[in-house]
Short mmCIF file of C-alpha atoms in Angstrom, two decimals:
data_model
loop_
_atom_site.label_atom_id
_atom_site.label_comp_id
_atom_site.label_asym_id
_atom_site.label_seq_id
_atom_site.Cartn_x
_atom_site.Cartn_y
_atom_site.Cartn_z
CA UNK A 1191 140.76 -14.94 212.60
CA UNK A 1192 138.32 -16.63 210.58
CA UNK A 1193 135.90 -19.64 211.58
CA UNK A 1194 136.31 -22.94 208.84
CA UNK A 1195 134.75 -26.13 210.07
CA UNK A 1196 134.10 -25.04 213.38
CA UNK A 1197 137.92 -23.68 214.37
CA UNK A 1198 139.37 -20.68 214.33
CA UNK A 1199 141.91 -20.35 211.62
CA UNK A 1200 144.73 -17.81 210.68
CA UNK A 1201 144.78 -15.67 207.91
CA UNK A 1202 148.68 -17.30 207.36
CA UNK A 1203 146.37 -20.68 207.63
CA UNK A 1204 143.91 -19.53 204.84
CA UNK A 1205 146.80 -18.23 202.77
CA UNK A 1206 148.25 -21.52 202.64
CA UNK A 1207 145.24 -23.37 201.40
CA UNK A 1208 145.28 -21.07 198.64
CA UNK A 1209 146.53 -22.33 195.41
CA UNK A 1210 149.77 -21.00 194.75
CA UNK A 1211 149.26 -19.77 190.90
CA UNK A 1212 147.18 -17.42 192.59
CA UNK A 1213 148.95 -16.44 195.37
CA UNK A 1214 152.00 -15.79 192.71
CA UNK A 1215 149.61 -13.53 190.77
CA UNK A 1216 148.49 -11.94 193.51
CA UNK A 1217 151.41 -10.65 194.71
CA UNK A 1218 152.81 -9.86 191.38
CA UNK A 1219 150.03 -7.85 189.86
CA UNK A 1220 147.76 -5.98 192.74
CA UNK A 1221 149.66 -3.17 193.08
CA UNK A 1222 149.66 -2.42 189.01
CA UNK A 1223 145.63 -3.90 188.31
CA UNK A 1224 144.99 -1.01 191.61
CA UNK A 1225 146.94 1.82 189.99
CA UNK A 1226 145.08 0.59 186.91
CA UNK A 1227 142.05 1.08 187.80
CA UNK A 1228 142.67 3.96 189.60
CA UNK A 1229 143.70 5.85 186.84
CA UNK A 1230 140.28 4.79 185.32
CA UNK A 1231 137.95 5.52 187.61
CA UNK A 1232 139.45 8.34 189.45
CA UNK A 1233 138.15 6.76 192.64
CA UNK A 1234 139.86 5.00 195.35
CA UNK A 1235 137.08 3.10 197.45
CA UNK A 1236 136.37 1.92 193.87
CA UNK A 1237 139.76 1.23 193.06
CA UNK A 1238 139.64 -0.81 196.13
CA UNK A 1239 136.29 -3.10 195.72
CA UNK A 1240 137.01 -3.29 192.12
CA UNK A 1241 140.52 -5.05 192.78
CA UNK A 1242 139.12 -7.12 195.22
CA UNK A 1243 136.28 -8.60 192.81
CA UNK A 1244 139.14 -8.61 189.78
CA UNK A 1245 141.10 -11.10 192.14
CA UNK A 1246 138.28 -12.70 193.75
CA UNK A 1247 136.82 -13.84 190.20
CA UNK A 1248 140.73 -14.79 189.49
CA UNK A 1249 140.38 -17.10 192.43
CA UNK A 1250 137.11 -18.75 191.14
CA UNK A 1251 138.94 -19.56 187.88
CA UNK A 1252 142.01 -20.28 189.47
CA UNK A 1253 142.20 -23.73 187.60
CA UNK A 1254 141.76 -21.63 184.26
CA UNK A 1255 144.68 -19.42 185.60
CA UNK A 1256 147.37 -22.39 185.71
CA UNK A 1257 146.61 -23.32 181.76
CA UNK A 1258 146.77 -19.84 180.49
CA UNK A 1259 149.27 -18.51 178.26
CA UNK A 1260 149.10 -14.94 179.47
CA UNK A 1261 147.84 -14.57 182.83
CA UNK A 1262 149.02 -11.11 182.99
CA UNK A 1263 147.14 -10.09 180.02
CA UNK A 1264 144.14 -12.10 181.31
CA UNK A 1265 144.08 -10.41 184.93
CA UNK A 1266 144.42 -6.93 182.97
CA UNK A 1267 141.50 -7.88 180.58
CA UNK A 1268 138.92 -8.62 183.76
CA UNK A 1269 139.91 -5.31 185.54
CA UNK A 1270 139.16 -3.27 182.17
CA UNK A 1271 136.03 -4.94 181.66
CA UNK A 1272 134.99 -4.72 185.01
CA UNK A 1273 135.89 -1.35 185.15
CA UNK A 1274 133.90 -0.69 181.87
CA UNK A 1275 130.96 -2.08 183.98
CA UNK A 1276 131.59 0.53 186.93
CA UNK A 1277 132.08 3.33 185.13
CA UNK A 1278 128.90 2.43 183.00
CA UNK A 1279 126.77 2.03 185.71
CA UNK A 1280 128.30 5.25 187.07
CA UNK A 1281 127.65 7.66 184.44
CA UNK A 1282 123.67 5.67 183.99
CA UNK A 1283 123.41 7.35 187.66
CA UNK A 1284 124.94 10.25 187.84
CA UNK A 1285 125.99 11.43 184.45
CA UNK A 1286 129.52 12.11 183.14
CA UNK A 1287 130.05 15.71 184.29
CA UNK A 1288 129.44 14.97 187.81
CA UNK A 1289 132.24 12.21 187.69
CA UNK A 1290 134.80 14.81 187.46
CA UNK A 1291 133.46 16.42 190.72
CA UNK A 1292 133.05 13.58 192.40
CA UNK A 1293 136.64 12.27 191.36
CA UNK A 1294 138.08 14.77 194.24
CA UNK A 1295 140.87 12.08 195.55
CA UNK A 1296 144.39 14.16 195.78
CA UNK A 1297 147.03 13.01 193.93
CA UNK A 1298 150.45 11.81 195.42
CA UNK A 1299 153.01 13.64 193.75
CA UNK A 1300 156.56 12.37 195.93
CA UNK A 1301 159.55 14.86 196.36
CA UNK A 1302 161.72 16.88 198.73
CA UNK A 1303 160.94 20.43 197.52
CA UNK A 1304 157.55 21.90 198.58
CA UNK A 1305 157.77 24.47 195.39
CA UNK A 1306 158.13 21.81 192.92
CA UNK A 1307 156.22 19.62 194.61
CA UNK A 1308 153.06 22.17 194.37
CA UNK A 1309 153.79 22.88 190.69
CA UNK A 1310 153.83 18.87 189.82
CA UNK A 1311 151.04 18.63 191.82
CA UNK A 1312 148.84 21.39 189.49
CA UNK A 1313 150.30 19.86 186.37
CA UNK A 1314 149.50 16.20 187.34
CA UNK A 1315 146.05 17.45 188.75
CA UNK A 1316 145.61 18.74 185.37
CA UNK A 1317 146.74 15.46 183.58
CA UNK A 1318 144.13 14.12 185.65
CA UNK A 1319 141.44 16.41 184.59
CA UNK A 1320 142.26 15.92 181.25
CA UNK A 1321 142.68 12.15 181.40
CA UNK A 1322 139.19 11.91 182.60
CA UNK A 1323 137.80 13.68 180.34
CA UNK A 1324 139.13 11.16 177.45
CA UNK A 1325 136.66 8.39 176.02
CA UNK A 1326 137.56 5.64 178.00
CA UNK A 1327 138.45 3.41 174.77
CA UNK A 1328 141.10 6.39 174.79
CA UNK A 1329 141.99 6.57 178.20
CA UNK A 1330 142.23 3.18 178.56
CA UNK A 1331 145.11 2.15 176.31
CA UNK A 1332 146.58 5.19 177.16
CA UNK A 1333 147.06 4.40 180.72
CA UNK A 1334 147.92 0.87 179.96
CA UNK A 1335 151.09 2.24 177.32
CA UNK A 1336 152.34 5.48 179.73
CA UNK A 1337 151.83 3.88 183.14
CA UNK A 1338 152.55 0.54 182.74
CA UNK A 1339 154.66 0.31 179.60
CA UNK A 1340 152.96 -2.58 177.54
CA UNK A 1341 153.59 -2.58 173.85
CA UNK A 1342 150.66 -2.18 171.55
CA UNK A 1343 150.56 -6.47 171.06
CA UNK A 1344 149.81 -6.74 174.64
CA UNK A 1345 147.51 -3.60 174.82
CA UNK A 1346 145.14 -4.76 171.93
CA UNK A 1347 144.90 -8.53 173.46
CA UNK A 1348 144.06 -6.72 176.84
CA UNK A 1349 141.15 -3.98 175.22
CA UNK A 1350 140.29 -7.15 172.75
CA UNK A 1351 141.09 -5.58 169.81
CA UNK A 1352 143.80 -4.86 167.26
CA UNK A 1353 147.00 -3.23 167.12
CA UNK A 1354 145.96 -0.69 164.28
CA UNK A 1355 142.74 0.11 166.32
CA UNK A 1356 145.66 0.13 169.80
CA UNK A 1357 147.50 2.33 167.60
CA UNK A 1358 145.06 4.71 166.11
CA UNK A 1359 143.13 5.56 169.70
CA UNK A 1360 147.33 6.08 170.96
CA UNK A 1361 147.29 8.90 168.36
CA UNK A 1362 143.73 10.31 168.93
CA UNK A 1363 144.16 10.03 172.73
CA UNK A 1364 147.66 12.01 172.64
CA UNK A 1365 146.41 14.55 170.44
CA UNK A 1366 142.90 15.25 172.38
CA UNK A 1367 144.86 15.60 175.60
CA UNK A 1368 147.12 17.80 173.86
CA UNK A 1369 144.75 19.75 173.31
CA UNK A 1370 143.35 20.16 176.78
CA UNK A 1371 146.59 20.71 178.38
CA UNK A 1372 146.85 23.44 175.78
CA UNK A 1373 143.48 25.08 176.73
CA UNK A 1374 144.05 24.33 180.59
CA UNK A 1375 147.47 26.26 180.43
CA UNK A 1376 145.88 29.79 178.65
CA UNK B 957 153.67 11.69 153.20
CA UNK B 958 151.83 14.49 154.90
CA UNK B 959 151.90 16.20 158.42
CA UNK B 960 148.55 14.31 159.93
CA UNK B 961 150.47 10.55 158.61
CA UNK B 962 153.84 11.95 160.48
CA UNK B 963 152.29 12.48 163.73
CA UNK B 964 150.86 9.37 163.94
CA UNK B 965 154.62 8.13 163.17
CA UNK B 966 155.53 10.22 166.18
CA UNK B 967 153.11 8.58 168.44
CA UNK B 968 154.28 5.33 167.42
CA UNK B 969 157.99 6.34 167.91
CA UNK B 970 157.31 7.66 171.17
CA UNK B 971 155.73 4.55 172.05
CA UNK B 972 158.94 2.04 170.39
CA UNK B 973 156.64 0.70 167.66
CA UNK B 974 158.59 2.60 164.45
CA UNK B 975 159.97 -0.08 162.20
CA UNK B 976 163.71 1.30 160.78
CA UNK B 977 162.56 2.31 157.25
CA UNK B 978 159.26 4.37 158.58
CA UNK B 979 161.63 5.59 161.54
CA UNK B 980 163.96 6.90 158.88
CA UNK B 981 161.57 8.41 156.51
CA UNK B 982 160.13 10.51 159.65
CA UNK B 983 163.67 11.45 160.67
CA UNK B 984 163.51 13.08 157.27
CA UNK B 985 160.30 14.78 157.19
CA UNK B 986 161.22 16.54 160.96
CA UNK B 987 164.41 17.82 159.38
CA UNK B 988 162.05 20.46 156.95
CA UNK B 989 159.29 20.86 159.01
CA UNK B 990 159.13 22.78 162.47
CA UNK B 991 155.53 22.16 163.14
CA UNK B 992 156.09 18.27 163.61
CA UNK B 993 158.71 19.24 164.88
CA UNK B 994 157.11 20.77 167.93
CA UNK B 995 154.92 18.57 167.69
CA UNK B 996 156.81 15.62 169.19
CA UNK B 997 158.04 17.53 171.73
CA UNK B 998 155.00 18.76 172.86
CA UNK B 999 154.02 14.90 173.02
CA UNK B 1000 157.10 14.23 174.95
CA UNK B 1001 156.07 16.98 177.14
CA UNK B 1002 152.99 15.23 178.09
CA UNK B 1003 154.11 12.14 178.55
CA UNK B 1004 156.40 13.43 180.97
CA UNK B 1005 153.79 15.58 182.42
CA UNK B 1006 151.69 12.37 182.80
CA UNK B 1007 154.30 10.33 185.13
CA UNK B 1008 154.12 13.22 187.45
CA UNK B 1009 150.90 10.59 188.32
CA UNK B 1010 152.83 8.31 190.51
CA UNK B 1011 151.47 5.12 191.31
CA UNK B 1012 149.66 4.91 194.68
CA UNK B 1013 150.16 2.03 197.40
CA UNK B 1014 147.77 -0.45 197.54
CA UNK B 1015 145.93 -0.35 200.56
CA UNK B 1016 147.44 -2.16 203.57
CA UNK B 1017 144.77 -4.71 204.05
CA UNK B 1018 143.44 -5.27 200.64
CA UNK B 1019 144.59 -8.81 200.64
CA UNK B 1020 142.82 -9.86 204.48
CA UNK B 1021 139.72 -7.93 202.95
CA UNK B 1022 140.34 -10.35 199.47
CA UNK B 1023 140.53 -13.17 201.79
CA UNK B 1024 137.78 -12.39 203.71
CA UNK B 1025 135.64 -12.30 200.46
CA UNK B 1026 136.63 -15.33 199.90
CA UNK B 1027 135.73 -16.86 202.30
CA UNK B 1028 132.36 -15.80 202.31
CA UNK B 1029 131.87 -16.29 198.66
CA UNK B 1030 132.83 -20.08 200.14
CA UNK B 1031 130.46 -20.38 202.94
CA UNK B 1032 127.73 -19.13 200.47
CA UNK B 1033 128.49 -21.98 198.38
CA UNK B 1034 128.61 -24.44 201.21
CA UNK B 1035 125.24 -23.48 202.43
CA UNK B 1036 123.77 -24.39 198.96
CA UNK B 1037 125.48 -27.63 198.42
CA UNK B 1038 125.63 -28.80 202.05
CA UNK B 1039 128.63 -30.52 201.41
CA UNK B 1040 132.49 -29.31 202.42
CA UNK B 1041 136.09 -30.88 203.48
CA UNK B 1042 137.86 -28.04 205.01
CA UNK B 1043 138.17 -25.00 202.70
CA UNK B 1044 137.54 -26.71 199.65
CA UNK B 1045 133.73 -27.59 198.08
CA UNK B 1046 132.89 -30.21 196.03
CA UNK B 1047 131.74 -28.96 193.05
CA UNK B 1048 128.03 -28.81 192.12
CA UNK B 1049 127.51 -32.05 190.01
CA UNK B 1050 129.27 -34.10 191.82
CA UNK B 1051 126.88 -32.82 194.89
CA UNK B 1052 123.97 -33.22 192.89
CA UNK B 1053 125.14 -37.20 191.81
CA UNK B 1054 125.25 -38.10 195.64
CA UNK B 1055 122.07 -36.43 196.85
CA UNK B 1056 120.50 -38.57 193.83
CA UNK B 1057 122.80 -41.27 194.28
CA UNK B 1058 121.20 -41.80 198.63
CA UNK B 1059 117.90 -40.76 197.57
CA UNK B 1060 117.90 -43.67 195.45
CA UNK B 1061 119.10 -46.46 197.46
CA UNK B 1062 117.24 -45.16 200.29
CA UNK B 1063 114.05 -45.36 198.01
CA UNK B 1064 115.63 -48.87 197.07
CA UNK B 1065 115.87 -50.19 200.81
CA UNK B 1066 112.66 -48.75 202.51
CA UNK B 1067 110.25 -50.43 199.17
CA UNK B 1068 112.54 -53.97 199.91
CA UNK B 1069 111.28 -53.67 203.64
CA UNK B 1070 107.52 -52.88 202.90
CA UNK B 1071 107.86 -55.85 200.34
CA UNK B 1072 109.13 -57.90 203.18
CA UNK B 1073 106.28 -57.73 206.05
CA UNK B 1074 104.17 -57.57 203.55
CA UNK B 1075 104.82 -61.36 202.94
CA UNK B 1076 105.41 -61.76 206.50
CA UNK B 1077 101.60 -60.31 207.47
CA UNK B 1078 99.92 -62.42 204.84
CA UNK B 1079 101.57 -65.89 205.92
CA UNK B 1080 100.87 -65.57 209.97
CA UNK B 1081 98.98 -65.27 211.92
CA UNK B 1082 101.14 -65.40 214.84
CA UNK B 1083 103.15 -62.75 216.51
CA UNK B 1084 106.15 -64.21 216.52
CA UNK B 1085 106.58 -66.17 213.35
CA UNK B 1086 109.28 -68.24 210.93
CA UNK B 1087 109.02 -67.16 207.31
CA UNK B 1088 110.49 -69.02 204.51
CA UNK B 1089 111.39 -67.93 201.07
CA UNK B 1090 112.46 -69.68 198.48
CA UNK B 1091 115.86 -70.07 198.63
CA UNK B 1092 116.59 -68.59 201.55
CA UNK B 1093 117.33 -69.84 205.33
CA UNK B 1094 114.62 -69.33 207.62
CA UNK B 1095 114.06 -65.85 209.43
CA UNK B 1096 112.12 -65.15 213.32
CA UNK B 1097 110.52 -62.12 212.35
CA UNK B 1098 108.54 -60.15 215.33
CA UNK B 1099 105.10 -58.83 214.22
CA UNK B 1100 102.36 -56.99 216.05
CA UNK B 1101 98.61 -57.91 216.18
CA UNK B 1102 98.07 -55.10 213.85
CA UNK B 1103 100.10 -56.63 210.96
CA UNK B 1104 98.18 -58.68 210.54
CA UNK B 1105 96.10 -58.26 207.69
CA UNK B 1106 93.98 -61.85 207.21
CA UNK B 1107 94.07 -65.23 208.86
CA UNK B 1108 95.58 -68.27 206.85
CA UNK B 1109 94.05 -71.70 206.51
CA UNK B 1110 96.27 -74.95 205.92
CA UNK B 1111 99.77 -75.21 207.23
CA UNK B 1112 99.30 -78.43 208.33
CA UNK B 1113 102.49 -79.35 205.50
CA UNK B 1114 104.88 -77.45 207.03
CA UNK B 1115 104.48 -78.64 210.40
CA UNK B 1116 101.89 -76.39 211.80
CA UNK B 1117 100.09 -77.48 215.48
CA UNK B 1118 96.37 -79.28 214.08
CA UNK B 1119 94.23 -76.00 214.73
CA UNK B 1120 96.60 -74.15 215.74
CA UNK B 1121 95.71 -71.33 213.34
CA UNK B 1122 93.12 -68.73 213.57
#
């Protein structure tokens, strides 16, 4: 219960003074722009705040949201550059190697048989590893094109650049991580 | 074409980006060469290896915590302007324009009522006295001793008592 104007007022009461563009978005896209940034920052109280302030500054520019062509596109494009920000500000403090130690959240592999579940749990915790260790102009559109499927139009309006740049980090990214998978598995 | 200019072809197959005629010329090159040929399935390999990353579940009360941000963020904003109808603010300038907007007809009214016992003090004597503008109706306005600011002389025109007048 919140107060607003001196009463006490419902969360179902606040939800209903929202705008509904919003709302719509909302519900449509916080499960993906969490995942997203997930994958980017390897850390879920991050993850968390930094979803909050991607929706919260949707919500101040909610009358933007209702006129724009995209909003998809356009809620993607605040949580990369927010997450940009973060993981800027990050490494300025503690420095990149000690991101991968402090990125120690477990990763939810889902399945009925403990033995398989263990191995895809080593190979994804390697993906991981290796993911993290990718620029993140790299990482980026690579999580945006294997985790939530958006072709290379959509993934160069999002990282606000071009589809030859989109597709030339794709390449790069694949073949680095290659790579590191390779050297993990020896 | 070379190997290096085929991979990147693979990538972009992988990915559903291949127009026909590059699509076919790679089909080609894979048929002679083994290393691209591995290749691509070493990239399929990793992709698959990557969605072994499910997605996670938001957290269960990442929209009250949203909406409780929000609200703050709000009340923030009220406390600066001053000014709110329920949830919704008005927005800055149009806060601004009515703070400026009183402070100028309060400005307006408080100089007309100085103006007005100013003429009042200066045309009695009396405490309890009827002024008269031009073109206006005659007013009983009460005064104190201490407005007044100087004795008058001759009203004896508008019937004033003979002497009547300090």
């Amino acid at each position: 219960m919140h107060r607003r104007d001196g009463r006490l007022m419902s969360n179902r009461d606040i939800a209903k003074s929202k705008p509904q563009p919003f709302l719509e978005i909302f519900e449509r896209y916080q499960e993906q722009i969490f995942n997203f940034i997930l994958r980017m920052t390897q850390d879920c109280y991050l993850a968390e705040d930094l979803t909050q302030e991607v929706f919260l500054k949707l919500f101040q520019s909610e009358s933007n949201l209702s006129r724009h062509p995209n909003p998809g596109a356009w809620v993607f494009t605040i949580a990369r550059n927010m997450c940009l920000n973060a993981l800027r500000n990050r490494r300025s403090k503690i420095g990149h190697q000690n991101i991968m130690q402090n990125a120690a959240q477990e990763i939810s592999v889902h399945g009925n048989d403990p033995y398989h579940d263990l191995v895809a749990r080593e190979t994804a915790d390697l993906v991981k590893k290796a993911l993290a260790e990718l620029n993140e102009n790299q990482r980026e559109v690579l999580i945006l094109r294997e985790y939530h499927d958006l072709p290379y139009r959509k993934i160069a309006k999002i990282t606000q650049s071009s589809e030859g740049r989109v597709k030339s980090l794709l390449f790069r990214a694949r073949e680095t991580l290659r790579k590191k998978l390779q050297t993990s598995r020896r | 074409m070379n190997c290096q200019e085929m991979r990147e072809r693979i990538s972009m197959r992988l990915d559903g980006e291949l127009d026909q005629r590059e699509a076919r010329l790679l089909e080609e090159h894979l048929r002679v060469c083994t290393s691209c040929q591995e290749y691509e399935e070493s990239l399929i390999e990793i992709s698959g290896k990557m969605k072994l990353w499910k997605d996670e579940k938001t957290p269960a009360n990442l929209q009250e915590k949203l909406l409780q941000r929000i609200l703050e963020k709000g009340e923030k904003r009220t406390r600066v302007f001053g000014i709110s109808f329920g949830y919704y603010r008005i927005p800055a300038p149009v806060a601004w324009a009515a703070v400026l907007l009183f402070v100028l007809l309060a400005f307006h009214l408080t100089k007309a009522t100085f103006l007005e016992r100013k003429v009042v003090t200066l045309e009695t004597g009396y405490e309890v006295a009827t002024v008269q503008k031009e073109d206006q109706v005659p007013v009983k306005i009460s005064i104190t001793s201490e407005d007044i600011v100087s004795t008058t002389t001759n009203y004896e025109d508008v019937n004033s008592p003979k002497g009547g007048f300090k």
